[in-house]
Amino acid sequence: MSGRQDFVAGLRRWHVFARLGWFEVKRRYRRTIIGPLWGTLNLSVFILALGTVGGGLLNKTFSAYLPFVATGMIMWVFISTIVSESCSLFMSNHNLFRQMQFSYSTLAYALVWRNVIVLLHNLAAYFVIMLLFVPGLVTPWTLLAIPGLMLTAFNAVWIALLFGMVCLRFRDLQQLVTTILQIGMFITPVFWTPDSLGGIRHLVFVQLNPLYSLMEVVRAPLMGVPASAQVYITAIIIAIVGSSLTYAFFGYFRKRIPYWA
Amino acid sequence: MTALVLDHVNVDFPIYGTQRSLRKILLQGATGGLVGRDQARSNRITIRALVDVSLDLQDGDRLGLVGHNGAGKSTLLKVMAGVYEPASGRVLTRGRITPLFETMPGLDPEDTGYENTITAGILFGMTRREIEAKVPEIEEFSELGEYFALPVRSYSTGMITRLGFAVATAIDPGILLMDEGIGAGDARFAERAAKRMEKFIGRSRILVLASHSEALIRSTCNKAALMKAGKILAVGGIDEIFKEYHQIIQ
């Protein structure tokens, strides 16, 4: 199987990744009443607390700051979970592909699908908070969140495969990625607004920060405005460069995956 | 026509121990340059698991793989299954490959017997409809009764074995690859299992069975191959292969 055949086979047998992804979520529901919604509840408390304290610290009104933190945190959890889970993509699934011929892309699709389902749970927090505190935030622009999410999900697929492969071969990198993600939460505009940085800092931590663009294509529409053209262009460039790199890398090293595992 | 052909297949396993870390590779780059890196590559420990293996199996062939522990039987099966791609040489297959190494792929103790059955069927390459159609038969044969709708973590070991066996033997195997027979639980069940196994193997077009049991190979295979240290020493009739095998042992 070549790399391309692998991508196609994984997509064509979509019911495999759909089932693997959905069952991971479903298992979190077992023996609990609200299952993965505990994560959502947890996140909501965090958002409300931070929205109150942070709004005061940054001298912003509650109704202006709350949606910003809510959308930022929801998207940050989505992206950072995907990146950190990507690192163990092949390590945690080796019982599947060490038994039979397997399209490895299936694992990446399943990972992304699972996280999209969890994101939909977390968006419940968004809707509840918005209805309670900031009605009127949802505008027709909000619909742009859907193509935005598709763009981010596309990026998530190559991230899952590339990080999965590299971390499988070099086990140290998983720790490194964890560290970077921890800092990433603070150096990416999740709690603070992009316009509060200027000059070179704005360039490095906002414009050139890939995590920001991948987050913003969904976050801005959720706040009722379209993302800036620059954000879209950056996200599209990341998609093109990242997927080409992964395509080449996967095509070349795909057959070594079972040997690395 | 079903066929399984191996053409001068070699398989090497790289052993990553100390040099798996990125630090070593970075340091190699820094200290030794290109030459150092080349040297490092040739110094890398690899285990040659299969050496120049060629086989030609056609419709109706039932091959028993015979050899010591570590002779390469399981690796050969995994190469046939498409898990490992050979370092050199080619594997040509025509027909659906069904590898049965562990009984249930994707088994999760939190899911019910029914859910695990569907998952395994889908992973084996069946459509949802195909596997759903087999569910009543699997449920009946595994004798799980009410337990079929309960999570697998509530099963006894024997029940898990029975479910795994029932699912695995429900498929239409094409090219069937087996590492030892499938375990089948208590004596009463073993008898029913043996019958079902026979039918299951009978539905396959090609069988490759690795086993230490001479009786099992004699009863299911029509030819055998003797393996030693990753090589196929001989392929032929079962009697002559076992004669050679016993000579090696002594």
Short mmCIF file of C-alpha atoms in Angstrom, two decimals:
data_model
loop_
_atom_site.label_atom_id
_atom_site.label_comp_id
_atom_site.label_asym_id
_atom_site.label_seq_id
_atom_site.Cartn_x
_atom_site.Cartn_y
_atom_site.Cartn_z
CA MET A 1 0.00 0.00 0.00
CA SER A 2 1.42 3.40 -0.94
CA GLY A 3 0.86 6.55 1.10
CA ARG A 4 -1.81 7.79 -1.28
CA GLN A 5 -3.63 4.45 -1.30
CA ASP A 6 -3.55 4.55 2.48
CA PHE A 7 -5.24 7.98 2.63
CA VAL A 8 -7.89 6.89 0.15
CA ALA A 9 -8.51 3.50 1.80
CA GLY A 10 -8.95 5.18 5.18
CA LEU A 11 -11.50 7.62 3.76
CA ARG A 12 -13.34 5.03 1.73
CA ARG A 13 -13.76 2.82 4.78
CA TRP A 14 -15.10 5.76 6.76
CA HIS A 15 -17.30 3.55 8.89
CA VAL A 16 -14.13 2.12 10.49
CA PHE A 17 -12.76 5.45 11.69
CA ALA A 18 -16.25 6.70 12.54
CA ARG A 19 -16.80 3.70 14.79
CA LEU A 20 -13.36 3.81 16.41
CA GLY A 21 -13.71 7.54 17.08
CA TRP A 22 -17.27 7.43 18.33
CA PHE A 23 -16.68 4.48 20.65
CA GLU A 24 -13.84 6.28 22.40
CA VAL A 25 -16.34 8.99 23.29
CA LYS A 26 -19.09 6.53 24.05
CA ARG A 27 -16.89 4.74 26.58
CA ARG A 28 -16.61 7.98 28.52
CA TYR A 29 -20.39 7.89 28.93
CA ARG A 30 -20.34 4.46 30.52
CA ARG A 31 -21.39 4.30 34.13
CA THR A 32 -21.71 8.05 34.30
CA ILE A 33 -24.81 10.06 33.60
CA ILE A 34 -23.32 12.88 31.58
CA GLY A 35 -20.00 11.29 30.54
CA PRO A 36 -17.88 13.62 28.45
CA LEU A 37 -20.09 16.52 29.47
CA TRP A 38 -18.14 16.48 32.73
CA GLY A 39 -15.29 17.85 30.67
CA THR A 40 -17.64 20.51 29.34
CA LEU A 41 -18.82 21.39 32.82
CA ASN A 42 -15.24 21.58 34.01
CA LEU A 43 -14.41 23.88 31.13
CA SER A 44 -17.47 26.06 31.82
CA VAL A 45 -16.46 26.64 35.41
CA PHE A 46 -12.96 27.53 34.25
CA ILE A 47 -14.34 29.93 31.65
CA LEU A 48 -16.70 31.66 34.07
CA ALA A 49 -14.02 32.07 36.72
CA LEU A 50 -11.42 33.31 34.29
CA GLY A 51 -13.95 35.52 32.57
CA THR A 52 -14.70 37.23 35.89
CA VAL A 53 -11.15 37.58 37.17
CA GLY A 54 -9.46 38.18 33.82
CA GLY A 55 -12.00 40.78 32.79
CA GLY A 56 -11.14 42.72 35.95
CA LEU A 57 -7.40 42.32 35.46
CA LEU A 58 -7.47 43.43 31.86
CA ASN A 59 -10.00 46.16 32.50
CA LYS A 60 -12.58 44.73 30.18
CA THR A 61 -16.30 44.36 30.75
CA PHE A 62 -17.57 40.93 31.62
CA SER A 63 -19.79 40.74 28.54
CA ALA A 64 -16.91 41.65 26.24
CA TYR A 65 -14.30 39.41 27.82
CA LEU A 66 -16.39 36.33 28.60
CA PRO A 67 -17.14 35.31 24.97
CA PHE A 68 -13.50 35.88 24.13
CA VAL A 69 -12.25 33.54 26.85
CA ALA A 70 -15.03 31.00 26.22
CA THR A 71 -14.35 30.64 22.50
CA GLY A 72 -10.61 30.78 23.05
CA MET A 73 -10.56 28.06 25.67
CA ILE A 74 -12.91 25.78 23.72
CA MET A 75 -10.75 26.00 20.62
CA TRP A 76 -7.52 25.75 22.59
CA VAL A 77 -8.70 22.54 24.25
CA PHE A 78 -9.66 21.17 20.83
CA ILE A 79 -6.33 21.95 19.16
CA SER A 80 -4.01 21.14 22.03
CA THR A 81 -5.73 17.81 22.73
CA ILE A 82 -5.33 16.83 19.09
CA VAL A 83 -1.65 17.75 19.09
CA SER A 84 -0.86 15.94 22.32
CA GLU A 85 -2.88 12.84 21.39
CA SER A 86 -1.15 12.77 18.01
CA CYS A 87 2.12 11.97 19.71
CA SER A 88 0.80 8.66 20.96
CA LEU A 89 -1.28 7.89 17.86
CA PHE A 90 0.65 4.77 16.89
CA MET A 91 1.79 3.77 20.35
CA SER A 92 -1.74 3.52 21.70
CA ASN A 93 -3.12 1.70 18.66
CA HIS A 94 -0.41 -0.80 17.83
CA ASN A 95 -2.63 -3.74 18.74
CA LEU A 96 -4.73 -2.84 15.68
CA PHE A 97 -2.09 -2.54 13.00
CA ARG A 98 0.26 -5.25 14.24
CA GLN A 99 -2.37 -7.89 13.49
CA MET A 100 -3.52 -7.16 9.99
CA GLN A 101 -2.85 -4.89 7.07
CA PHE A 102 -4.18 -1.55 8.15
CA SER A 103 -4.54 1.88 6.65
CA TYR A 104 -2.75 4.06 9.18
CA SER A 105 -4.67 7.14 8.05
CA THR A 106 -7.74 5.53 9.65
CA LEU A 107 -6.15 6.16 13.06
CA ALA A 108 -5.62 9.83 12.25
CA TYR A 109 -9.17 10.26 10.97
CA ALA A 110 -10.51 8.53 14.08
CA LEU A 111 -8.51 10.84 16.34
CA VAL A 112 -9.81 13.96 14.61
CA TRP A 113 -13.38 12.67 14.50
CA ARG A 114 -13.31 11.86 18.20
CA ASN A 115 -12.10 15.36 19.01
CA VAL A 116 -14.73 16.95 16.79
CA ILE A 117 -17.40 15.06 18.76
CA VAL A 118 -15.90 16.30 22.02
CA LEU A 119 -15.77 19.83 20.59
CA LEU A 120 -19.49 19.63 19.83
CA HIS A 121 -20.06 18.74 23.49
CA ASN A 122 -17.98 21.72 24.57
CA LEU A 123 -19.83 24.03 22.22
CA ALA A 124 -22.86 23.35 24.41
CA ALA A 125 -21.04 25.40 27.05
CA TYR A 126 -20.60 28.16 24.50
CA PHE A 127 -24.29 28.28 23.65
CA VAL A 128 -25.43 28.19 27.26
CA ILE A 129 -23.03 30.92 28.34
CA MET A 130 -23.90 33.08 25.36
CA LEU A 131 -27.64 32.75 25.88
CA LEU A 132 -27.31 33.58 29.58
CA PHE A 133 -24.85 36.43 29.46
CA VAL A 134 -24.31 37.77 25.96
CA PRO A 135 -27.33 37.18 23.73
CA GLY A 136 -26.92 38.77 20.33
CA LEU A 137 -23.40 37.45 19.89
CA VAL A 138 -24.53 34.94 17.31
CA THR A 139 -24.78 36.58 13.89
CA PRO A 140 -24.96 35.19 10.35
CA TRP A 141 -21.15 35.31 10.38
CA THR A 142 -21.23 32.52 12.96
CA LEU A 143 -21.95 30.11 10.11
CA LEU A 144 -18.37 30.70 8.96
CA ALA A 145 -17.33 28.55 11.93
CA ILE A 146 -18.26 25.50 9.88
CA PRO A 147 -15.77 25.99 7.01
CA GLY A 148 -13.32 27.20 9.64
CA LEU A 149 -13.69 23.98 11.56
CA MET A 150 -13.22 21.98 8.35
CA LEU A 151 -9.98 23.83 7.69
CA THR A 152 -8.75 23.16 11.22
CA ALA A 153 -9.82 19.51 11.01
CA PHE A 154 -7.93 19.12 7.73
CA ASN A 155 -4.82 20.46 9.43
CA ALA A 156 -5.46 18.14 12.37
CA VAL A 157 -5.22 15.11 10.09
CA TRP A 158 -1.71 15.86 8.89
CA ILE A 159 -0.64 16.94 12.37
CA ALA A 160 -1.86 13.60 13.76
CA LEU A 161 0.01 11.54 11.17
CA LEU A 162 3.22 13.56 11.15
CA PHE A 163 3.51 13.93 14.91
CA GLY A 164 2.42 10.33 15.34
CA MET A 165 5.22 9.06 13.13
CA VAL A 166 7.97 11.32 14.45
CA CYS A 167 7.09 10.69 18.10
CA LEU A 168 6.93 6.96 17.45
CA ARG A 169 10.47 6.94 16.14
CA PHE A 170 11.91 9.46 18.58
CA ARG A 171 10.27 8.90 21.92
CA ASP A 172 11.73 12.07 23.47
CA LEU A 173 9.65 14.34 21.29
CA GLN A 174 6.41 13.52 23.04
CA GLN A 175 7.74 15.15 26.21
CA LEU A 176 8.95 18.13 24.23
CA VAL A 177 5.55 18.63 22.61
CA THR A 178 3.86 18.47 26.03
CA THR A 179 6.17 21.21 27.28
CA ILE A 180 5.57 23.39 24.24
CA LEU A 181 1.81 23.00 24.54
CA GLN A 182 1.93 24.08 28.18
CA ILE A 183 3.70 27.28 27.25
CA GLY A 184 1.57 27.57 24.12
CA MET A 185 -1.54 28.25 26.14
CA PHE A 186 0.06 31.42 27.51
CA ILE A 187 1.92 32.69 24.47
CA THR A 188 -1.08 32.22 22.18
CA PRO A 189 -3.90 34.78 22.42
CA VAL A 190 -6.25 32.54 24.40
CA PHE A 191 -6.74 34.80 27.45
CA TRP A 192 -5.27 38.01 26.10
CA THR A 193 -6.41 39.84 23.00
CA PRO A 194 -4.08 39.94 19.98
CA ASP A 195 -4.15 43.75 19.86
CA SER A 196 -2.57 43.99 23.31
CA LEU A 197 0.79 43.07 21.80
CA GLY A 198 2.61 45.33 19.38
CA GLY A 199 5.62 45.33 17.10
CA ILE A 200 7.83 42.28 16.87
CA ARG A 201 5.94 40.50 19.64
CA HIS A 202 2.72 40.76 17.70
CA LEU A 203 4.44 39.34 14.64
CA VAL A 204 5.93 36.36 16.53
CA PHE A 205 3.17 35.39 18.96
CA VAL A 206 0.15 36.30 16.88
CA GLN A 207 0.81 36.51 13.17
CA LEU A 208 3.43 33.77 12.92
CA ASN A 209 1.89 31.59 15.60
CA PRO A 210 0.27 28.68 13.73
CA LEU A 211 -1.83 27.80 16.77
CA TYR A 212 -3.41 31.25 16.65
CA SER A 213 -4.52 30.98 13.02
CA LEU A 214 -5.90 27.47 13.45
CA MET A 215 -7.82 28.64 16.48
CA GLU A 216 -9.00 31.95 15.03
CA VAL A 217 -10.69 30.54 11.89
CA VAL A 218 -13.31 29.06 14.22
CA ARG A 219 -13.13 31.45 17.13
CA ALA A 220 -13.82 34.69 15.26
CA PRO A 221 -17.05 33.42 13.67
CA LEU A 222 -18.16 32.08 17.06
CA MET A 223 -17.78 35.66 18.32
CA GLY A 224 -19.99 36.84 15.50
CA VAL A 225 -17.35 38.27 13.19
CA PRO A 226 -15.40 36.81 10.25
CA ALA A 227 -11.72 36.06 10.83
CA SER A 228 -9.30 38.41 9.10
CA ALA A 229 -8.06 37.59 5.61
CA GLN A 230 -4.58 37.20 7.02
CA VAL A 231 -5.73 34.49 9.41
CA TYR A 232 -7.40 32.56 6.61
CA ILE A 233 -4.36 32.87 4.38
CA THR A 234 -2.06 31.68 7.15
CA ALA A 235 -4.30 28.72 7.95
CA ILE A 236 -4.46 27.77 4.27
CA ILE A 237 -0.68 28.06 3.89
CA ILE A 238 -0.21 25.86 6.95
CA ALA A 239 -2.62 23.35 5.43
CA ILE A 240 -0.77 23.26 2.10
CA VAL A 241 2.75 23.12 3.52
CA GLY A 242 1.89 20.73 6.34
CA SER A 243 -0.08 18.30 4.24
CA SER A 244 2.55 18.23 1.46
CA LEU A 245 5.29 17.59 3.97
CA THR A 246 3.25 14.86 5.65
CA TYR A 247 2.33 13.35 2.30
CA ALA A 248 5.99 13.04 1.33
CA PHE A 249 7.07 11.87 4.75
CA PHE A 250 4.26 9.35 5.07
CA GLY A 251 4.83 7.99 1.58
CA TYR A 252 8.47 7.41 2.36
CA PHE A 253 8.31 6.13 5.94
CA ARG A 254 4.89 4.53 6.03
CA LYS A 255 6.20 1.01 5.75
CA ARG A 256 8.56 1.53 8.66
CA ILE A 257 5.76 2.29 11.10
CA PRO A 258 5.22 -1.31 12.27
CA TYR A 259 8.97 -1.70 12.75
CA TRP A 260 9.14 1.42 14.89
CA ALA A 261 6.20 0.43 17.04
CA MET B 1 -8.09 -17.83 -8.46
CA THR B 2 -6.56 -17.25 -5.07
CA ALA B 3 -2.79 -17.08 -4.81
CA LEU B 4 -0.07 -16.10 -2.38
CA VAL B 5 3.41 -15.72 -3.77
CA LEU B 6 6.56 -14.62 -1.97
CA ASP B 7 9.51 -13.70 -4.11
CA HIS B 8 12.93 -13.53 -2.39
CA VAL B 9 11.56 -11.82 0.69
CA ASN B 10 13.97 -10.42 3.29
CA VAL B 11 12.89 -8.84 6.55
CA ASP B 12 15.17 -6.95 8.95
CA PHE B 13 14.14 -5.74 12.34
CA PRO B 14 16.05 -2.69 13.48
CA ILE B 15 16.66 -2.82 17.20
CA TYR B 16 16.31 0.62 18.66
CA GLY B 17 17.64 0.60 22.13
CA THR B 18 20.11 3.21 23.11
CA GLN B 19 20.22 4.99 19.80
CA ARG B 20 16.49 5.54 19.63
CA SER B 21 16.84 8.91 21.32
CA LEU B 22 17.04 12.03 19.26
CA ARG B 23 20.00 13.26 21.27
CA LYS B 24 22.27 10.51 19.93
CA ILE B 25 21.33 11.24 16.35
CA LEU B 26 21.82 14.95 16.82
CA LEU B 27 25.16 14.33 18.49
CA GLN B 28 26.20 11.96 15.75
CA GLY B 29 25.47 14.70 13.26
CA ALA B 30 27.43 17.19 15.28
CA THR B 31 30.51 15.12 15.97
CA GLY B 32 30.94 12.74 13.09
CA GLY B 33 29.45 14.50 10.10
CA LEU B 34 28.37 12.47 7.14
CA VAL B 35 30.95 9.74 7.56
CA GLY B 36 30.07 9.24 11.20
CA ARG B 37 26.46 8.99 10.34
CA ASP B 38 27.10 6.38 7.67
CA GLN B 39 29.18 4.44 10.10
CA ALA B 40 26.42 4.70 12.65
CA ARG B 41 23.99 3.32 10.14
CA SER B 42 26.09 0.25 9.40
CA ASN B 43 26.67 -0.21 13.11
CA ARG B 44 22.98 -0.17 13.77
CA ILE B 45 21.88 -3.50 15.14
CA THR B 46 19.36 -5.24 12.95
CA ILE B 47 17.99 -8.70 13.22
CA ARG B 48 17.48 -10.47 9.96
CA ALA B 49 14.20 -12.20 10.63
CA LEU B 50 13.55 -13.64 7.17
CA VAL B 51 16.25 -14.53 4.67
CA ASP B 52 15.46 -14.92 1.00
CA VAL B 53 12.10 -16.57 1.47
CA SER B 54 10.29 -17.68 -1.66
CA LEU B 55 6.99 -19.53 -1.69
CA ASP B 56 4.29 -20.16 -4.23
CA LEU B 57 0.88 -21.06 -2.85
CA GLN B 58 -2.12 -21.62 -5.06
CA ASP B 59 -5.78 -22.45 -4.58
CA GLY B 60 -6.21 -25.50 -2.37
CA ASP B 61 -2.79 -25.34 -0.73
CA ARG B 62 -2.76 -25.92 2.99
CA LEU B 63 0.71 -25.21 4.25
CA GLY B 64 2.00 -26.05 7.71
CA LEU B 65 4.96 -24.05 8.97
CA VAL B 66 7.29 -26.12 11.11
CA GLY B 67 10.30 -24.94 13.09
CA HIS B 68 11.76 -24.03 16.46
CA ASN B 69 10.79 -20.99 18.47
CA GLY B 70 12.32 -17.99 16.74
CA ALA B 71 12.65 -19.72 13.38
CA GLY B 72 10.61 -16.95 11.75
CA LYS B 73 7.20 -18.61 11.47
CA SER B 74 5.22 -15.80 13.05
CA THR B 75 7.17 -13.14 11.19
CA LEU B 76 6.49 -14.92 7.92
CA LEU B 77 2.77 -14.96 8.71
CA LYS B 78 2.83 -11.25 9.50
CA VAL B 79 4.58 -10.51 6.22
CA MET B 80 1.94 -12.53 4.39
CA ALA B 81 -0.74 -10.60 6.27
CA GLY B 82 0.74 -7.28 5.13
CA VAL B 83 1.65 -6.09 8.63
CA TYR B 84 5.34 -5.90 7.77
CA GLU B 85 6.51 -4.86 4.36
CA PRO B 86 9.69 -6.70 3.42
CA ALA B 87 13.01 -4.86 3.25
CA SER B 88 13.50 -6.42 -0.18
CA GLY B 89 11.57 -8.89 -2.29
CA ARG B 90 7.90 -8.96 -3.11
CA VAL B 91 4.69 -10.39 -1.70
CA LEU B 92 1.90 -10.93 -4.20
CA THR B 93 -1.56 -11.82 -3.00
CA ARG B 94 -4.77 -12.45 -4.81
CA GLY B 95 -7.82 -12.90 -2.61
CA ARG B 96 -8.92 -11.68 0.78
CA ILE B 97 -6.44 -12.26 3.56
CA THR B 98 -7.73 -13.18 6.97
CA PRO B 99 -5.07 -13.21 9.66
CA LEU B 100 -5.99 -14.88 12.91
CA PHE B 101 -3.25 -14.23 15.40
CA GLU B 102 -5.15 -12.96 18.35
CA THR B 103 -8.78 -13.80 18.32
CA MET B 104 -10.51 -10.44 18.52
CA PRO B 105 -9.15 -7.27 16.99
CA GLY B 106 -10.15 -4.06 18.70
CA LEU B 107 -11.53 -5.83 21.78
CA ASP B 108 -12.48 -3.38 24.49
CA PRO B 109 -13.65 -4.68 27.88
CA GLU B 110 -16.02 -1.75 28.38
CA ASP B 111 -18.04 -2.57 25.25
CA THR B 112 -20.69 -5.27 25.16
CA GLY B 113 -20.23 -8.59 23.42
CA TYR B 114 -22.47 -7.38 20.62
CA GLU B 115 -20.56 -4.13 20.15
CA ASN B 116 -17.23 -5.92 20.15
CA THR B 117 -18.57 -8.36 17.58
CA ILE B 118 -19.52 -5.54 15.23
CA THR B 119 -16.20 -3.74 15.75
CA ALA B 120 -14.20 -6.89 15.08
CA GLY B 121 -16.23 -7.66 11.96
CA ILE B 122 -15.68 -4.16 10.60
CA LEU B 123 -11.96 -4.39 11.33
CA PHE B 124 -11.86 -7.74 9.55
CA GLY B 125 -13.12 -5.85 6.49
CA MET B 126 -16.79 -6.79 6.54
CA THR B 127 -19.55 -4.30 5.93
CA ARG B 128 -21.95 -3.50 8.73
CA ARG B 129 -24.67 -5.49 6.99
CA GLU B 130 -22.47 -8.55 6.49
CA ILE B 131 -21.50 -8.70 10.13
CA GLU B 132 -25.02 -7.96 11.38
CA ALA B 133 -26.21 -10.94 9.36
CA LYS B 134 -23.75 -13.17 11.22
CA VAL B 135 -24.67 -11.90 14.68
CA PRO B 136 -27.45 -14.46 15.48
CA GLU B 137 -25.18 -17.33 14.57
CA ILE B 138 -22.28 -15.91 16.61
CA GLU B 139 -24.57 -15.32 19.57
CA GLU B 140 -25.86 -18.85 19.42
CA PHE B 141 -22.53 -20.57 18.96
CA SER B 142 -20.74 -18.64 21.69
CA GLU B 143 -23.48 -19.67 24.16
CA LEU B 144 -23.29 -16.32 25.89
CA GLY B 145 -27.03 -15.88 26.29
CA GLU B 146 -27.84 -12.76 28.28
CA TYR B 147 -24.17 -11.95 28.57
CA PHE B 148 -24.01 -11.00 24.89
CA ALA B 149 -25.58 -7.66 25.82
CA LEU B 150 -23.27 -7.08 28.79
CA PRO B 151 -19.82 -5.50 28.84
CA VAL B 152 -17.01 -7.93 28.12
CA ARG B 153 -15.31 -7.05 31.40
CA SER B 154 -18.03 -9.09 33.14
CA TYR B 155 -17.07 -12.23 31.15
CA SER B 156 -15.05 -15.16 32.37
CA THR B 157 -11.89 -15.98 30.42
CA GLY B 158 -13.68 -18.90 28.81
CA MET B 159 -16.52 -16.67 27.65
CA ILE B 160 -14.14 -14.23 26.02
CA THR B 161 -12.41 -17.11 24.27
CA ARG B 162 -15.74 -18.45 23.04
CA LEU B 163 -16.86 -15.09 21.71
CA GLY B 164 -13.52 -14.51 20.00
CA PHE B 165 -13.62 -17.94 18.46
CA ALA B 166 -17.22 -17.55 17.27
CA VAL B 167 -16.50 -14.16 15.65
CA ALA B 168 -13.24 -15.23 14.04
CA THR B 169 -14.72 -18.37 12.55
CA ALA B 170 -17.83 -16.59 11.25
CA ILE B 171 -15.96 -14.86 8.44
CA ASP B 172 -15.29 -16.17 4.96
CA PRO B 173 -11.54 -16.36 5.09
CA GLY B 174 -10.09 -16.49 1.56
CA ILE B 175 -6.42 -16.79 2.45
CA LEU B 176 -6.34 -17.87 6.07
CA LEU B 177 -3.25 -17.25 8.20
CA MET B 178 -3.11 -18.88 11.61
CA ASP B 179 -0.52 -18.85 14.37
CA GLU B 180 -1.25 -22.01 16.34
CA GLY B 181 -4.86 -23.12 16.56
CA ILE B 182 -7.43 -20.90 18.19
CA GLY B 183 -7.96 -21.82 21.82
CA ALA B 184 -11.49 -22.94 22.52
CA GLY B 185 -12.24 -23.23 26.21
CA ASP B 186 -13.58 -26.23 28.13
CA ALA B 187 -13.81 -29.81 26.89
CA ARG B 188 -17.47 -29.70 25.92
CA PHE B 189 -17.02 -26.53 23.94
CA ALA B 190 -13.75 -27.77 22.44
CA GLU B 191 -15.61 -30.55 20.66
CA ARG B 192 -18.10 -28.18 19.02
CA ALA B 193 -15.25 -25.79 18.29
CA ALA B 194 -13.26 -28.47 16.48
CA LYS B 195 -16.18 -29.12 14.13
CA ARG B 196 -16.71 -25.43 13.45
CA MET B 197 -13.00 -24.94 12.93
CA GLU B 198 -12.95 -27.68 10.35
CA LYS B 199 -15.76 -26.02 8.40
CA PHE B 200 -14.09 -22.64 8.75
CA ILE B 201 -10.79 -23.89 7.36
CA GLY B 202 -12.72 -25.73 4.69
CA ARG B 203 -14.16 -22.41 3.44
CA SER B 204 -10.68 -20.94 2.96
CA ARG B 205 -8.94 -21.24 -0.41
CA ILE B 206 -5.42 -21.16 1.01
CA LEU B 207 -4.32 -21.91 4.54
CA VAL B 208 -0.99 -21.17 6.19
CA LEU B 209 -0.74 -22.55 9.70
CA ALA B 210 2.25 -22.14 11.99
CA SER B 211 2.21 -24.67 14.78
CA HIS B 212 4.33 -26.76 17.10
CA SER B 213 1.66 -29.42 17.10
CA GLU B 214 2.47 -32.17 14.65
CA ALA B 215 -1.02 -33.60 15.08
CA LEU B 216 -2.66 -30.29 14.17
CA ILE B 217 -0.56 -29.85 11.05
CA ARG B 218 -1.07 -33.47 9.99
CA SER B 219 -4.83 -33.16 10.36
CA THR B 220 -5.27 -29.82 8.57
CA CYS B 221 -2.43 -29.35 6.07
CA ASN B 222 -1.51 -31.02 2.81
CA LYS B 223 2.05 -29.73 2.64
CA ALA B 224 4.63 -28.30 5.00
CA ALA B 225 7.65 -26.01 5.10
CA LEU B 226 10.57 -26.33 7.49
CA MET B 227 12.00 -23.07 8.82
CA LYS B 228 15.23 -22.39 10.63
CA ALA B 229 16.87 -19.06 11.47
CA GLY B 230 14.64 -17.11 9.11
CA LYS B 231 15.17 -19.43 6.14
CA ILE B 232 12.91 -21.94 4.54
CA LEU B 233 15.00 -25.09 4.46
CA ALA B 234 12.54 -27.28 2.62
CA VAL B 235 9.00 -27.36 1.30
CA GLY B 236 7.30 -30.65 0.61
CA GLY B 237 5.08 -33.46 1.83
CA ILE B 238 4.23 -33.53 5.50
CA ASP B 239 6.00 -36.83 6.21
CA GLU B 240 9.31 -35.82 4.71
CA ILE B 241 9.27 -32.37 6.36
CA PHE B 242 8.63 -33.83 9.79
CA LYS B 243 11.38 -36.39 9.20
CA GLU B 244 13.80 -33.54 8.54
CA TYR B 245 12.46 -31.56 11.48
CA HIS B 246 13.08 -34.45 13.87
CA GLN B 247 16.60 -34.81 12.49
CA ILE B 248 17.28 -31.12 13.25
CA ILE B 249 15.96 -31.48 16.77
CA GLN B 250 18.39 -34.33 17.46
#
